[in-house]
Coordinates of C-alpha atoms (C1' of nucleotides) in Angstrom, one line a residue:
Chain A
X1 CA 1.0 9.0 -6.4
X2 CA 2.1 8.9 -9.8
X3 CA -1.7 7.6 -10.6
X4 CA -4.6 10.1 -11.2
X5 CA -4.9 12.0 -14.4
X6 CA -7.6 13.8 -15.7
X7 CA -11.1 13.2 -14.6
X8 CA -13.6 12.0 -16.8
X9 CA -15.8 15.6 -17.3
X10 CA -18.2 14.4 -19.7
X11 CA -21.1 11.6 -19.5
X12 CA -21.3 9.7 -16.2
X13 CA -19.5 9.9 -13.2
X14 CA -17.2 6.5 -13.6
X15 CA -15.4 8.1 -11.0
X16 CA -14.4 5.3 -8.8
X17 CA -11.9 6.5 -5.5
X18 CA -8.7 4.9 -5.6
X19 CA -9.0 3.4 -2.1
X20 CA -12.1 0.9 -3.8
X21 CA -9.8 0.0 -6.9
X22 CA -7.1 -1.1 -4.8
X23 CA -9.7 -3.2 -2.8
X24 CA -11.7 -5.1 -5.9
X25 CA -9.1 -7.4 -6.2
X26 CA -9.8 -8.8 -3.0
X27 CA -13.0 -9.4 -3.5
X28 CA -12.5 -10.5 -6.4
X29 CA -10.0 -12.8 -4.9
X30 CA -13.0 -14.2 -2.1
X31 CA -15.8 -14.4 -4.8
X32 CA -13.9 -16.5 -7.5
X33 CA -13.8 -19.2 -4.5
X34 CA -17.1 -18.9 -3.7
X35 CA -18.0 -19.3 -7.2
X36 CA -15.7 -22.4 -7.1
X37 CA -17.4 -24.0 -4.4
X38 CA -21.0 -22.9 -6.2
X39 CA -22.4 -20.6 -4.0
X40 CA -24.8 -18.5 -5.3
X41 CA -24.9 -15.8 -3.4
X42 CA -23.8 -13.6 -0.7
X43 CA -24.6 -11.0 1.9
X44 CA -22.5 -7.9 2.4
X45 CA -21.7 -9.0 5.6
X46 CA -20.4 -12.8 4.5
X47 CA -18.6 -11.5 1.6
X48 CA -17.1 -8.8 3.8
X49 CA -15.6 -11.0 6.3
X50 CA -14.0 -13.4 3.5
X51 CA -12.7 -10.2 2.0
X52 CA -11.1 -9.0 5.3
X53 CA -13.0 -5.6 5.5
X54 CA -16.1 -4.0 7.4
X55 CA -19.5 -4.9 5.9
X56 CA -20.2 -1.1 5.4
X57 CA -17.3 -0.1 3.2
X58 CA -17.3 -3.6 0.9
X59 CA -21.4 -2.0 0.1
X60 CA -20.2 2.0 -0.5
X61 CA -17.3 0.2 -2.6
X62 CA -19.9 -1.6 -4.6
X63 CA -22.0 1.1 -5.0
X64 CA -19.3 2.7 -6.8
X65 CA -19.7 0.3 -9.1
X66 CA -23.6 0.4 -9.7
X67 CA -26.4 -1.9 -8.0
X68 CA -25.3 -5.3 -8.4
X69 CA -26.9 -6.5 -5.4
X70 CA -30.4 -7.3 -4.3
X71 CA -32.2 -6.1 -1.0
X72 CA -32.9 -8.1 1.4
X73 CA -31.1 -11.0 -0.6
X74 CA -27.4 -10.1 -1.5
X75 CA -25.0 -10.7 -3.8
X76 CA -25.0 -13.4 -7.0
X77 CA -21.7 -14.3 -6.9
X78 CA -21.0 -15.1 -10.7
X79 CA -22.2 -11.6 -11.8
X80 CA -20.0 -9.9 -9.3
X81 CA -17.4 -11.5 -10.0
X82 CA -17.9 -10.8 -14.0
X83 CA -18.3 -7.3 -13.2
X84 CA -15.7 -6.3 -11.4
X85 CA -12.9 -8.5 -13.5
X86 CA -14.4 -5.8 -16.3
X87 CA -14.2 -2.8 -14.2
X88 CA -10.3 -4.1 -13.3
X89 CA -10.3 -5.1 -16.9
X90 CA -9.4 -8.7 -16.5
X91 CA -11.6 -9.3 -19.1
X92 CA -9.0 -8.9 -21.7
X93 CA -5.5 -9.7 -22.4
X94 CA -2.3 -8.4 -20.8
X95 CA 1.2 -9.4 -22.4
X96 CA 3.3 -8.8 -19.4
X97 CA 7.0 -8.5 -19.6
X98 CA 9.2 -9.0 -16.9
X99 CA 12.8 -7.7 -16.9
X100 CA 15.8 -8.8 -14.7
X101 CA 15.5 -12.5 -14.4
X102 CA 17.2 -13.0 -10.9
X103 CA 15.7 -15.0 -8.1
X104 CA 12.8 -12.3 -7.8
X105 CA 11.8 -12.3 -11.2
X106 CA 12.2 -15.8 -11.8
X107 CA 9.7 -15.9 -8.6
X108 CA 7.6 -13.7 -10.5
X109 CA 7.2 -15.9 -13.9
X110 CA 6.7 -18.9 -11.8
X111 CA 3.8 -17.1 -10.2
X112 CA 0.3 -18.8 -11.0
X113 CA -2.0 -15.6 -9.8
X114 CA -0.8 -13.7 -12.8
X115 CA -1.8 -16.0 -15.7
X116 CA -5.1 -16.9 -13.5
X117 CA -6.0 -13.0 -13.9
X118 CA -5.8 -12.6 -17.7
X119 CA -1.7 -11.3 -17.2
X120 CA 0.1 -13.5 -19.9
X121 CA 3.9 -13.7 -19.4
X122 CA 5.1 -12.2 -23.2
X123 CA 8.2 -12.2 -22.2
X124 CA 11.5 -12.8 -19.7
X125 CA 13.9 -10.7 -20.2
X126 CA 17.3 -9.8 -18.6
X127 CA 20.8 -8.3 -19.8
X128 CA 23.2 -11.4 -18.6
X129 CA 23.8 -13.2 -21.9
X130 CA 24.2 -16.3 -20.3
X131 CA 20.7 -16.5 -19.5
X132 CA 19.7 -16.1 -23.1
X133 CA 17.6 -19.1 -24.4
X134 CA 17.3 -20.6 -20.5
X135 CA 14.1 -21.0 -20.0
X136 CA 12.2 -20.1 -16.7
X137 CA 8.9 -21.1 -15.8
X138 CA 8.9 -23.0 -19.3
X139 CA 9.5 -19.4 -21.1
X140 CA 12.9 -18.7 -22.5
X141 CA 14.8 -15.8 -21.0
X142 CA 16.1 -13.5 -24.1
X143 CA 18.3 -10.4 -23.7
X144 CA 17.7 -6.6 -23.4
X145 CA 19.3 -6.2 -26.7
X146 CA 16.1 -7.2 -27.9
X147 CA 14.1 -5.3 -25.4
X148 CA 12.3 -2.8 -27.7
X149 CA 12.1 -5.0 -30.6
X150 CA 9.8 -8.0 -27.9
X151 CA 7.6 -4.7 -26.1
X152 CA 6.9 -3.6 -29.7
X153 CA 5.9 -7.2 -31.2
X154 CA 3.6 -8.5 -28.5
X155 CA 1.7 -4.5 -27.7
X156 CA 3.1 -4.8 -24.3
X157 CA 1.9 -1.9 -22.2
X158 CA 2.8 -3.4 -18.5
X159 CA 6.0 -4.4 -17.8
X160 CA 7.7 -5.8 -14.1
X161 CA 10.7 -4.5 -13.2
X162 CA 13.0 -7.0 -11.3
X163 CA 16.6 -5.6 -11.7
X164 CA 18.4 -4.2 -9.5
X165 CA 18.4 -0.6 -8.5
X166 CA 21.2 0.9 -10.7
X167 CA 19.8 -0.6 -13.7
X168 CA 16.2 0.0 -12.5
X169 CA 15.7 3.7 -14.3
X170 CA 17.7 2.9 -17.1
X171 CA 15.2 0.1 -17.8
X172 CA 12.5 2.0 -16.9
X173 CA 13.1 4.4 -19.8
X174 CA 13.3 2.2 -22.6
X175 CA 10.1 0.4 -21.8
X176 CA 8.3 3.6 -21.4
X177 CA 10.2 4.9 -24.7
X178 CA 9.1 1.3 -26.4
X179 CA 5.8 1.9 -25.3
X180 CA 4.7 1.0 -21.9
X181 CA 2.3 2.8 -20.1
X182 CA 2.0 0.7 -16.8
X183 CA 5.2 -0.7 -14.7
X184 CA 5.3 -2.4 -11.5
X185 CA 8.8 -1.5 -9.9
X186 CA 10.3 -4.1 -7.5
X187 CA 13.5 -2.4 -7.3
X188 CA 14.5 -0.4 -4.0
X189 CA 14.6 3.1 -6.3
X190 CA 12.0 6.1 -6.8
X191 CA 11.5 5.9 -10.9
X192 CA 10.9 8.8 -12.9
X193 CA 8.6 9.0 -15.6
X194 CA 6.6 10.9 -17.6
X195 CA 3.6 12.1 -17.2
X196 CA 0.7 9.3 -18.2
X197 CA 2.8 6.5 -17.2
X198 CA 1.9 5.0 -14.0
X199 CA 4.0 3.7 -11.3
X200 CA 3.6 1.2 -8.6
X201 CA 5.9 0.1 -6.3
X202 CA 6.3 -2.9 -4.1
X203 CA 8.9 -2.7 -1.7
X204 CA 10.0 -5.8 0.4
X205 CA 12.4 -3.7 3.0
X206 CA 9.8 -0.8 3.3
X207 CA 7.0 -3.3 4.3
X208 CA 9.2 -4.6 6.8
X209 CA 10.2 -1.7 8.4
X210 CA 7.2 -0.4 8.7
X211 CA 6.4 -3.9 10.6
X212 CA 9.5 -2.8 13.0
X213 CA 8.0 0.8 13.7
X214 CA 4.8 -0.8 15.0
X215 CA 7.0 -3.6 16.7
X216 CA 8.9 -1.4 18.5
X217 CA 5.9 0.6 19.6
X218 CA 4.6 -2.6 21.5
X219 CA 7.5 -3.2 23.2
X220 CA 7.4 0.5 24.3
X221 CA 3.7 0.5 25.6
X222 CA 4.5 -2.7 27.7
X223 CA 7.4 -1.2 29.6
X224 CA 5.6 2.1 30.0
X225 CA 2.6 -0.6 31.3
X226 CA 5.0 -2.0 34.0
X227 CA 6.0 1.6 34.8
X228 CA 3.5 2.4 35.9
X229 CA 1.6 6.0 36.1
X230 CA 2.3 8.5 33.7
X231 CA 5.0 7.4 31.0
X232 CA 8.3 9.6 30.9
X233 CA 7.0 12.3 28.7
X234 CA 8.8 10.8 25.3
X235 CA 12.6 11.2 25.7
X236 CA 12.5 15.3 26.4
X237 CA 15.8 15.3 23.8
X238 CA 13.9 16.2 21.4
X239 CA 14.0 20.2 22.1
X240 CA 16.4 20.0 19.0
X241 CA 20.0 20.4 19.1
X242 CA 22.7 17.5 17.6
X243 CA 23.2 16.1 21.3
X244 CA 21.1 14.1 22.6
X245 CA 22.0 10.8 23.4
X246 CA 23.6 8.9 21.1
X247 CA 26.2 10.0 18.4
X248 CA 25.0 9.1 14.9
X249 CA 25.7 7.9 12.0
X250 CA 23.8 4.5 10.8
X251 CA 24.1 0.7 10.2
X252 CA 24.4 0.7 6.3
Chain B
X1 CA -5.2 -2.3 6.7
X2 CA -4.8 -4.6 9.4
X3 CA -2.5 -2.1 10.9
X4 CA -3.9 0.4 13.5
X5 CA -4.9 -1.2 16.8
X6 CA -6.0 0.4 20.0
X7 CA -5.2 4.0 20.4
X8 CA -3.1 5.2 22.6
X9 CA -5.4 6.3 25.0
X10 CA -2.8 7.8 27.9
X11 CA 0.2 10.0 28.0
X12 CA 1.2 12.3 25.2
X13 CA 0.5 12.4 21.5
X14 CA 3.2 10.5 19.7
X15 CA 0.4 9.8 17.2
X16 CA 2.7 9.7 14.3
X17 CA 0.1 9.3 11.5
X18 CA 0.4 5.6 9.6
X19 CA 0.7 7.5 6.6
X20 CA 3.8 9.5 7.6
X21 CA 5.5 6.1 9.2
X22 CA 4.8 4.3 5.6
X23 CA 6.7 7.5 3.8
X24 CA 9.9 7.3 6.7
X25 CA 11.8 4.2 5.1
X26 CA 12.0 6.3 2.0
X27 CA 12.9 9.2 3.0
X28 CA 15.5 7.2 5.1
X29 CA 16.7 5.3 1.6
X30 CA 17.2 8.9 0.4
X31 CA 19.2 9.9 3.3
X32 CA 21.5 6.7 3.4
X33 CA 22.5 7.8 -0.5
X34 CA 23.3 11.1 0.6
X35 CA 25.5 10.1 3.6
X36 CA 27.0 7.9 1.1
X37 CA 28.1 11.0 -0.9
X38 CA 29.3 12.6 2.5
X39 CA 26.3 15.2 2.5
X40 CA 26.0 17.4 4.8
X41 CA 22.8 19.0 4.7
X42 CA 19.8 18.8 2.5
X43 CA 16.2 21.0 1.9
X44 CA 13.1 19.8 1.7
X45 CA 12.9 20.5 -1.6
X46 CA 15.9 18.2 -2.6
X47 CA 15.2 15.4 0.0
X48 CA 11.6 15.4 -1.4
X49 CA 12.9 15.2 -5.4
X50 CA 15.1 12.2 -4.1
X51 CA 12.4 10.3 -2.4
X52 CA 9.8 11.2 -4.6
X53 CA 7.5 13.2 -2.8
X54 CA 6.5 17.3 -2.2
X55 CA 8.3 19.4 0.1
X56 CA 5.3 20.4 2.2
X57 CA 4.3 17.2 2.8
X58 CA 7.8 15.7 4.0
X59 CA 8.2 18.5 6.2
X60 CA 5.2 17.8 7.7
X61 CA 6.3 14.4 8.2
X62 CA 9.1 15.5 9.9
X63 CA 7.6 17.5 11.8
X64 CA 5.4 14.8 14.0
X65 CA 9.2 13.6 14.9
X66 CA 10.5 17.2 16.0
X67 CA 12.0 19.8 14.6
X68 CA 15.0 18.5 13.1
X69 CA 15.9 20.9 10.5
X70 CA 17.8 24.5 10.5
X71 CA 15.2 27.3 9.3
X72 CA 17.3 28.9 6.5
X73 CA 19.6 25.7 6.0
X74 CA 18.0 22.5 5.7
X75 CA 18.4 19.2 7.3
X76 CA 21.6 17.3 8.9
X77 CA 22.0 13.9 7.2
X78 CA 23.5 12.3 9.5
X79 CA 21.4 13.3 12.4
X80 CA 18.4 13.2 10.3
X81 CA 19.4 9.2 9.7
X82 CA 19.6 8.9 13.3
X83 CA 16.8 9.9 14.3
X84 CA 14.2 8.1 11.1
X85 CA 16.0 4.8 11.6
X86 CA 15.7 5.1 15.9
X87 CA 11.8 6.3 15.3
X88 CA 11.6 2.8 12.8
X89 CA 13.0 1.0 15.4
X90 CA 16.0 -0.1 13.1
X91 CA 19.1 0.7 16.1
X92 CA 18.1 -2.6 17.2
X93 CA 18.4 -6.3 15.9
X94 CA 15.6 -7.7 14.2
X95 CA 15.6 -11.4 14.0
X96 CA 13.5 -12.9 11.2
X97 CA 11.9 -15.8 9.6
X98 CA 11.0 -16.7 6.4
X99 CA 8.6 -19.8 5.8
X100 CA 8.2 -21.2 2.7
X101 CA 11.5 -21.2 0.9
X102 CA 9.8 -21.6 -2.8
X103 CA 11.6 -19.4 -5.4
X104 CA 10.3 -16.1 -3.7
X105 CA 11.4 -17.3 -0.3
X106 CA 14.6 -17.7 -1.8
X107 CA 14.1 -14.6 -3.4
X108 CA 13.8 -12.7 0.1
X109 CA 16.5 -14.7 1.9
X110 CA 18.8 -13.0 -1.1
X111 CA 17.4 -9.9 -0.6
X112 CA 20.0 -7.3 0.5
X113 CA 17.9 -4.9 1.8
X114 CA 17.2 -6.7 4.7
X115 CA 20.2 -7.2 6.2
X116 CA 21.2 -3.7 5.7
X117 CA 18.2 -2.1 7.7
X118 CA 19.0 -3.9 10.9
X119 CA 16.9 -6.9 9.7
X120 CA 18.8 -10.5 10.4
X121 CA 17.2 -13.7 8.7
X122 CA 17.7 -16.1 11.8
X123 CA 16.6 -19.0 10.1
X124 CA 14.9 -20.0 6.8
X125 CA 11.4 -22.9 7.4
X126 CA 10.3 -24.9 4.9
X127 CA 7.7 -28.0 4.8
X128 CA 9.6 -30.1 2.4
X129 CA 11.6 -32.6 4.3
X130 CA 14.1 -32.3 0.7
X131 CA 14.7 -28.7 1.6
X132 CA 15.9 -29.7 4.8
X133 CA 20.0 -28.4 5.1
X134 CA 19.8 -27.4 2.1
X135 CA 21.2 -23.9 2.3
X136 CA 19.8 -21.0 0.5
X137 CA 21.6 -17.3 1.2
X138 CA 24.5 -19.4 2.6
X139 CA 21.7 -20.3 5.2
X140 CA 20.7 -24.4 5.8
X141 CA 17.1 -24.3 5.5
X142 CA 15.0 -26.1 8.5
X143 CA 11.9 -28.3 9.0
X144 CA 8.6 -26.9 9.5
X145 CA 8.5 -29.5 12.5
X146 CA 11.0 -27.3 14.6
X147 CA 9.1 -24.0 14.1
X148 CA 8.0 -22.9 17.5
X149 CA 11.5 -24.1 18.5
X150 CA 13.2 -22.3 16.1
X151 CA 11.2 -18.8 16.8
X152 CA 11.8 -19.2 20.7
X153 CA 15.3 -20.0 20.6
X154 CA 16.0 -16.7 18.6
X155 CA 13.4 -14.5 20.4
X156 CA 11.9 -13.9 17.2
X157 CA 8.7 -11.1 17.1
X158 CA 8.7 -10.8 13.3
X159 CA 7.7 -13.6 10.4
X160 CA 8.0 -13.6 6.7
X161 CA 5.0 -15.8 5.2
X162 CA 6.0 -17.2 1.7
X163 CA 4.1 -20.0 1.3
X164 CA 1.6 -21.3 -0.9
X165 CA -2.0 -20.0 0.2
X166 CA -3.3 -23.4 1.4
X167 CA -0.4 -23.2 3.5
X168 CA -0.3 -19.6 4.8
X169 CA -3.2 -19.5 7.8
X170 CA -1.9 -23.2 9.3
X171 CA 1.6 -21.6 9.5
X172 CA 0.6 -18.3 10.7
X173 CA -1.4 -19.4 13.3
X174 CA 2.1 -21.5 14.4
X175 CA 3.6 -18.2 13.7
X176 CA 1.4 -16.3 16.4
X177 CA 1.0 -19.2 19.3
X178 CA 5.0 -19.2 19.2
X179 CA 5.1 -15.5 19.7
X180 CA 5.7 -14.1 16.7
X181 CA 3.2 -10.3 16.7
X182 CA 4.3 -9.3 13.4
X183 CA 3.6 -10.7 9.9
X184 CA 4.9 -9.7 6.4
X185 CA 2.5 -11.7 4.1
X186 CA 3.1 -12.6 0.7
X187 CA 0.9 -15.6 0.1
X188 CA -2.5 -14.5 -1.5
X189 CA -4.7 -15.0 1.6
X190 CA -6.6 -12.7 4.1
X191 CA -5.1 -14.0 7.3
X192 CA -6.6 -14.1 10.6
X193 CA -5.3 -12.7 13.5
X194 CA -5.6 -12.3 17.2
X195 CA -5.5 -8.3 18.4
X196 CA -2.1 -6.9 18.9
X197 CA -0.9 -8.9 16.0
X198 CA 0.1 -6.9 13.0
X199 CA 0.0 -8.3 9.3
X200 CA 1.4 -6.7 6.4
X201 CA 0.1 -8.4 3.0
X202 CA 2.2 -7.7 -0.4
X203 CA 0.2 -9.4 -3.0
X204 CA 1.9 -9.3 -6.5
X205 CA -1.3 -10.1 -8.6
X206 CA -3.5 -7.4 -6.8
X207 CA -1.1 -4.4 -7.8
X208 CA -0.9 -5.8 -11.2
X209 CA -4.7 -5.7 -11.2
X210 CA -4.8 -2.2 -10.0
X211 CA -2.3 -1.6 -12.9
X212 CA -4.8 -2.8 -15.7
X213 CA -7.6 -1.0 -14.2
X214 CA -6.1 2.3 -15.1
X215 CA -4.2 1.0 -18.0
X216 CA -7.8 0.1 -19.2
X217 CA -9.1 3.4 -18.7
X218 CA -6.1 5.3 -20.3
X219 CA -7.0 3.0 -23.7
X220 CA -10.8 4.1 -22.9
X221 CA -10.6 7.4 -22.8
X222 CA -8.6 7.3 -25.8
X223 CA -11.0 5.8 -27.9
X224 CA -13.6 8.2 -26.3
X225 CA -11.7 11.0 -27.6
X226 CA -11.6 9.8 -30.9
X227 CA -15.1 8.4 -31.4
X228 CA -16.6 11.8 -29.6
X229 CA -19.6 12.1 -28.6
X230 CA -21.1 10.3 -25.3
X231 CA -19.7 6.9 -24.6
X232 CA -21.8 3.5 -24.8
X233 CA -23.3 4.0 -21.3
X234 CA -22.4 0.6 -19.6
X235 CA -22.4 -3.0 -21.8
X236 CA -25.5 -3.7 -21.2
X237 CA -25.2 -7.7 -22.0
X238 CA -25.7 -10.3 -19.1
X239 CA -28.6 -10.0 -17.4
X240 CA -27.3 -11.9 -14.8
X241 CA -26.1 -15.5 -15.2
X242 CA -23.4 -17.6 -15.2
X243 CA -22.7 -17.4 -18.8
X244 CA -19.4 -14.7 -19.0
X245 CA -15.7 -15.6 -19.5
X246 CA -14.9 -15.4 -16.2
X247 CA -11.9 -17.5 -15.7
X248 CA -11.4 -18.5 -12.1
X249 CA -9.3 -20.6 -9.8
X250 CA -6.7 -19.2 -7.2
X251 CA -3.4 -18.4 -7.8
X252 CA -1.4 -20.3 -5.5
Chain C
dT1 C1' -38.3 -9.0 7.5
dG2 C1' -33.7 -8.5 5.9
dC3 C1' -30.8 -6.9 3.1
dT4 C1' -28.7 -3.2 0.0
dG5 C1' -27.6 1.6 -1.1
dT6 C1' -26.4 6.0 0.5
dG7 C1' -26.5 10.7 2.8
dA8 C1' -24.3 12.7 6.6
dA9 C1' -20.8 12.7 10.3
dC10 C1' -16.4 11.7 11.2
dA11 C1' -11.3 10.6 10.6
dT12 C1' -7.3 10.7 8.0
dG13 C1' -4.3 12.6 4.7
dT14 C1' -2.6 16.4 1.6
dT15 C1' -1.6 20.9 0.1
dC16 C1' -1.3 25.8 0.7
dA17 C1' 0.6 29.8 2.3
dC18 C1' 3.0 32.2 5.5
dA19 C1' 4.9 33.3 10.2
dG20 C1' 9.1 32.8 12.5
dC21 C1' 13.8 31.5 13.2
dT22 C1' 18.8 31.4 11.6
Chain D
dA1 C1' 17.3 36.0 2.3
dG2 C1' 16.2 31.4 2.8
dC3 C1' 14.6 27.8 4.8
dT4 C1' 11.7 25.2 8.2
dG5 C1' 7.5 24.4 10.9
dT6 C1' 2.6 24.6 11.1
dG7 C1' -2.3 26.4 11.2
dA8 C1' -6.0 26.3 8.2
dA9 C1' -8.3 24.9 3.9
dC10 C1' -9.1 21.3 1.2
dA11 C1' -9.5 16.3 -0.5
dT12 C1' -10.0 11.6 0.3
dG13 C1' -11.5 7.8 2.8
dT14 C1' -14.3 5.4 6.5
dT15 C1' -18.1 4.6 9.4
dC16 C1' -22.7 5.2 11.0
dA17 C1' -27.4 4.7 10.8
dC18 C1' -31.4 4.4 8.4
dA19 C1' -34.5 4.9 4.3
dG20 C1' -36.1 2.1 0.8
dC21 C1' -36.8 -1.9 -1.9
dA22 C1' -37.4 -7.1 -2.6

DNA sequence: TGCTGTGAACATGTTCACAGCT
DNA sequence: AGCTGTGAACATGTTCACAGCA
C-alpha cells in the first residue's frame, strides 16, 4: 500500500517489517506512562499486556530494532522509549499542515497527541474565506490561496487532509506539487499520487462497517446455535445468476 | 487486531479472510459511484483502478463471496452492490452511539457517511451535564447517567468511543455490560474486553507516527546517497540513562 | 533462575499465470 | 477474444519453543 520503496541494499539490514512499525507507537504509547509513573523497567510479558499484544511478537518486534533488553531482567523503560521515538523519528520536528478546517479538522488541531509527539501544527488551512484569520485551537485559519506559499515557508513535508471528497485530490496535488511527501487522508476518496509520496488513509465509515460485517456474523452463528445440527449450507443462491432473493439496487 | 475470535469450527467455510472484508467497503464506495453514473458493468481492471487496488487481488476477493462476475464481460453493478453491502451486513439498520461529543464526537455525528451505509446515530452521550439537550447533527445530546438506558431502549449492538482516554475504559466497560459487542475506538487507549466483543481502534497520532517513520527514512536515504559510502552505523550516544529529549505525557 | 532473542513451524495475505466460460 | 475464477508460488506476519545470557 502506497508505502514500500526501495530496500536499503547496502550496509545493514534496517529492514524493519511494516507490521512492527505500525505497532511501535503503541508501545511507545504504554512506556511513555510507565516512564511517567517512574518505573524502571519492564518484562516482555508486562509491557506486552499494557501494549495490547502477545509477549512473543512485542520481543521479535524489538529485536527488529536491536537488543535493547536485558536477560533475565527486561526492559529500561527510558531507553526504550528514546529509541524507538528515533526509529519513528519523533526525535525531530514535524510542521504539520492541516487542510479543510470543518468539524474534523478543527478536531484534529485541537488534538493534544500530535504536539505531544514532536507533530507541530504549522498551519490551518481551508478554502472558505470566511474562516480566514479565525483562529482554531489558538492557530489562525488562513486560505488555500496561500497554500503553496505556507508548505514552502515552514519545510512542511506531512500534511492532513480534512476536506471533503471532491476537493480531496485536487488538494492532494498541490501539497505534493508544493512539496509534501507524507499525507494522512481523512476524506472518503482513493488519492492518487506519485510515486515516493506515501498515503495513509483513515476512514471513519470503513471502520464501521467492517464492525457491522463481524456484527452480523454473531447474530448469524447464534441462530444457526438455536437451529440446531448442521447450519443451512449458506443460502444455496449463490450458484450465480441475477435472481436470488431479493431485487437490488442499494440504500445510498 | 482485536478482531478474529473463535473460528468457526462447524459447518462450511465461509472463512472470508479479514483482509478481504477490510478491502469490501471500498470496493463497495467504488461501486455506489458507478451506479451513480448508471453503470452497468465493470472489469476488474477498472473496479480495481477506482478503488485503488490490483485486479488479481479484487477478484480474488470476490471470489470468497461467489462468482459474481461474467467471464468475458465483467461485473453487474448493481448486483455486485447487493451482494458487498448484504455480505457487510448493511441491508439492515444499524443503531449507534457516539460517547463523548468533544469536537470529534461532533465531528462523527456530522459525518455523512454514516448515515448513508445503513448506519443510524440513535443517540449522542456526553458526561457534561452543559452538553445535556444541546443538539449537535440536529440531535439533543444526552447524559452519561442514562447510558445503559439509552443503549437498551434502541437495541443498540454497536458504540462509538470518543472520549478522552481517562474516560474511554469506564465507558466502555458501561458500553459492554449494556450489551453493546462492538466498539469503534478513537480515544488513545488499549481497551479491554470480554470475548465475543469486537474493538476497532482509529488512533490519529499513531498513523501520523507511522507517517514520520518513513518520511524519516525517505530524508535518510537521501542524505546516504549523497554523502556515499557506508552510513554512521547506529548513534552510538546514550549508554543507557535517562538523559535524552524524550518528551512524554499522553495525548488525551 | 528468569528473562530476552531468535530459528523454525505455521498462518495469512498477495501475486502470478492460465484454464475455462461466455 | 476477453474476461473471470483459482491453483500454485511467493511474501509477509505470527506463534512456538528453547538456546543462551545476565
Amino acid at each position: 500500500m502506497a508505502t514500500g520503496r526501495t530496500h536499503r541494499p547496502a550496509t545493514r539490514s534496517r529492514g524493519i517489517p511494516e507490521a512492527t512499525v505500525a505497532r511501535l507507537p503503541l508501545y511507545l504509547r504504554a512506556l511513555t506512562a510507565l516512564s511517567e509513573r517512574s518505573v524502571p523497567t519492564v518484562s516482555s510479558e508486562e509491557l506486552a499486556a499494557a501494549a495490547g499484544v502477545n509477549s512473543a511478537k512485542l520481543r521479535k518486534d524489538f529485536s527488529y530494532l536491536g537488543s535493547y533488553g536485558t536477560r533475565g531482567v527486561g526492559y529500561d523503560v527510558e531507553y526504550l522509549v528514546y529509541q524507538i521515538s528515533r526509529e519513528l523519528g519523533l526525535t525531530q520536528d514535524w510542521p504539520v499542515v492541516i487542510v479543510g478546517i470543518g468539524n474534523l479538522g478543527a478536531a484534529l488541531a485541537n488534538y493534544g497527541g500530535f504536539a505531544s509527539r514532536g507533530f507541530r501544527v504549522a498551519a490551518l488551512i481551508d478554502a472558505d474565506p470566511a474562516m480566514a484569520g479565525k483562529p482554531v485551537a489558538g492557530i489562525p485559519v488562513q486560505h488555500t490561496d496561500d497554500l503553496e506559499k505556507i508548505i514552502d515557508e515552514n519545510g512542511v513535508s506531512i500534511g492532513v487532509i480534512a476536506t471533503p471528497a471532491g476537493a480531496a485530490q485536487p488538494v492532494c496535488d498541490r501539497l505534493v506539487a508544493a512539496g509534501v511527501t507524507s499525507i494522512l487522508n481523512f476524506a472518503p476518496t482513493v488519492l492518487s499520487v506519485p510515486d515516493g509520496v506515501d498515503v495513509r488513509k483513515v476512514d471513519l465509515s470503513i471502520e464501521l462497517q467492517i464492525l457491522a460485517f463481524h456484527e452480523q456474523r454473531k447474530a448469524g452463528e447464534e441462530a444457526e446455535a438455536q437451529a440446531g445440527a448442521t447450519a443451512p449450507a449458506e443460502r444455496e443462491n449463490n450458484g450465480k445468476g441475477p435472481d436470488g432473493d431479493v431485487p437490488a439496487v442499494m440504500p445510498a
